[in-house]
Backbone as numpy.savetxt, mean C-alpha at the origin, in Angstrom:
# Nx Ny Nz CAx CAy CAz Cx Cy Cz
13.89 -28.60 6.61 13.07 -27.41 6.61 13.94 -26.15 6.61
14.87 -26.20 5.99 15.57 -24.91 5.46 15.24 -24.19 4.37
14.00 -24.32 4.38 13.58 -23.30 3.07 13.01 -22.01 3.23
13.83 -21.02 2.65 14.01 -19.40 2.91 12.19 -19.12 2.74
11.94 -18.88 3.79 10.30 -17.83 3.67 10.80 -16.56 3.43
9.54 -15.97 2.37 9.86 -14.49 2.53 9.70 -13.86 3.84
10.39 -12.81 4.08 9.75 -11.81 5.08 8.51 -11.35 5.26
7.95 -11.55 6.32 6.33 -11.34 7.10 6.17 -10.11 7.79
5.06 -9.82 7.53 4.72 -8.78 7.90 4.51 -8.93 9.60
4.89 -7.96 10.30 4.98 -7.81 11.73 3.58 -6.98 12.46
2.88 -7.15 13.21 2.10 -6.70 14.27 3.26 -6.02 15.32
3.15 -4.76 15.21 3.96 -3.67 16.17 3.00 -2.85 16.95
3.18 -2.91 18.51 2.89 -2.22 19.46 2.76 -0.94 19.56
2.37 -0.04 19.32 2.37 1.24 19.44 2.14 1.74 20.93
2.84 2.16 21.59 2.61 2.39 23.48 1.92 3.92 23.45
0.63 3.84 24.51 -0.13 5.02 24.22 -1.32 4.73 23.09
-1.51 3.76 22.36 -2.30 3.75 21.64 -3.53 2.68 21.76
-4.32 2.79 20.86 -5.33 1.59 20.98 -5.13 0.60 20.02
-4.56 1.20 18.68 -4.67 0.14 17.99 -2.82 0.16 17.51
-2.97 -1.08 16.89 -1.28 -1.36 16.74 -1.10 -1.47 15.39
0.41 -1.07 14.76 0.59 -0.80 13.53 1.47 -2.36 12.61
1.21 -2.15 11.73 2.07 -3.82 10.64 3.33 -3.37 10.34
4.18 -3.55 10.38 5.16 -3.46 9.34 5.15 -3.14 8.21
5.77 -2.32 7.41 5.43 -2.15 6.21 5.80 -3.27 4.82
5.29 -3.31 3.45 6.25 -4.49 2.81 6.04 -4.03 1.41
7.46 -4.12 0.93 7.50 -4.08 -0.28 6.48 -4.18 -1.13
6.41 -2.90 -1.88 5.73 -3.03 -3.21 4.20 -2.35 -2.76
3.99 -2.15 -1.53 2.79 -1.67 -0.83 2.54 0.08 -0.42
1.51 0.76 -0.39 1.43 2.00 -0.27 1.69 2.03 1.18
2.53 3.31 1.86 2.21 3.74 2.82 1.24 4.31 3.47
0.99 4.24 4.89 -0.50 4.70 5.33 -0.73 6.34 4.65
0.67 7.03 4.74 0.58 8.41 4.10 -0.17 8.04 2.89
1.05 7.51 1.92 0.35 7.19 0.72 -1.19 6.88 0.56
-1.34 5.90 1.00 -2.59 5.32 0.82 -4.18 6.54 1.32
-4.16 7.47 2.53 -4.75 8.21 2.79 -4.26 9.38 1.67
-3.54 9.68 1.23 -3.70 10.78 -0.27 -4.54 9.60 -1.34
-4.45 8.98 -1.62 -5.44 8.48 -2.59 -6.91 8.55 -2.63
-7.31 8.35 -1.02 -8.32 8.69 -0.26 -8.84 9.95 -0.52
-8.07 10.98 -0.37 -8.23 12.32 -0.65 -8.05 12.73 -1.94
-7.54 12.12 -2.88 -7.62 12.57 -4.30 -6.37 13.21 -5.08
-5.59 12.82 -3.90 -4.65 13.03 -4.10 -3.74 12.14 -5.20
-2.87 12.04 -5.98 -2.04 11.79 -6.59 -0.83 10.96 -5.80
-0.43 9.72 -5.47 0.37 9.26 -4.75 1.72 9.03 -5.95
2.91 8.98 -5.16 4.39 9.10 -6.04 4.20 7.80 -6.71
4.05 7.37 -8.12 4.38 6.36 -8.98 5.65 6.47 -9.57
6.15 5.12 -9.77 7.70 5.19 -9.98 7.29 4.85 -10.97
8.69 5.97 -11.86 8.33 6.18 -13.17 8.75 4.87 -13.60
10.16 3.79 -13.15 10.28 2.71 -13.56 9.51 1.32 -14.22
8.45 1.66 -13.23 7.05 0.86 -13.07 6.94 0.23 -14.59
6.37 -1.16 -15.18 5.43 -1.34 -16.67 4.52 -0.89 -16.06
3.79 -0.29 -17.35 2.42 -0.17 -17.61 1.66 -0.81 -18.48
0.39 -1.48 -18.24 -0.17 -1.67 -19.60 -1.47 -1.24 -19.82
-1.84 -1.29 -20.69 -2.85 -0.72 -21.69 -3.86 0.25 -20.58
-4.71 -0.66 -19.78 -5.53 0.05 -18.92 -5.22 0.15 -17.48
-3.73 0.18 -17.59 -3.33 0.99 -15.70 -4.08 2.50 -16.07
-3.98 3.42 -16.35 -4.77 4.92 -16.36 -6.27 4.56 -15.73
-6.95 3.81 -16.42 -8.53 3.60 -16.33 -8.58 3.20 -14.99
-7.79 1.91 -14.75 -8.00 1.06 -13.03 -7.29 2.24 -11.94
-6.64 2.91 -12.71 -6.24 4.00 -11.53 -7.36 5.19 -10.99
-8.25 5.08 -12.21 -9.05 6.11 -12.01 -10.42 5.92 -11.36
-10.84 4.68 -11.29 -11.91 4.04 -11.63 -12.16 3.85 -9.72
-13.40 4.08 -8.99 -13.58 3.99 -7.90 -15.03 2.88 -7.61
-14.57 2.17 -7.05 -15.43 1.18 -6.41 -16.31 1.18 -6.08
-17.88 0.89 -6.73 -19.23 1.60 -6.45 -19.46 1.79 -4.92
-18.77 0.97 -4.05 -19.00 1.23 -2.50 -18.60 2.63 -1.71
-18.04 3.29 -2.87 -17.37 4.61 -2.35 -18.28 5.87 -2.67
């Protein structure tokens, strides 16, 4: 059983608080990030990134629950 797992996301304590924070992981928005999207905001896309055909549309496109 030496087989490399990726790295897991962590449950972190926050002292003073009620609720507790994850670890962050690759390839994932930050809570900053993720609350500007919320707001309409524009979050940093790396220009490196592929794109295909309909990333623009799924970027734009909001979830009838919203």
């Amino acid at each position: 059983m030496d087989e490399k797992q990726p790295p897991r996301q962590r449950v972190v304590r926050v002292r003073g608080s009620r609720r507790a924070k994850l670890t962050p992981v690759e390839g994932t928005l930050t809570d900053s990030e993720a609350e500007a999207t919320l707001r309409g905001e524009k979050a940093p896309v790396d220009p490196s990134a592929d794109r295909g055909p309909n990333d623009e549309r799924l970027r734009r496109d909001v979830p009838p629950h919203y």
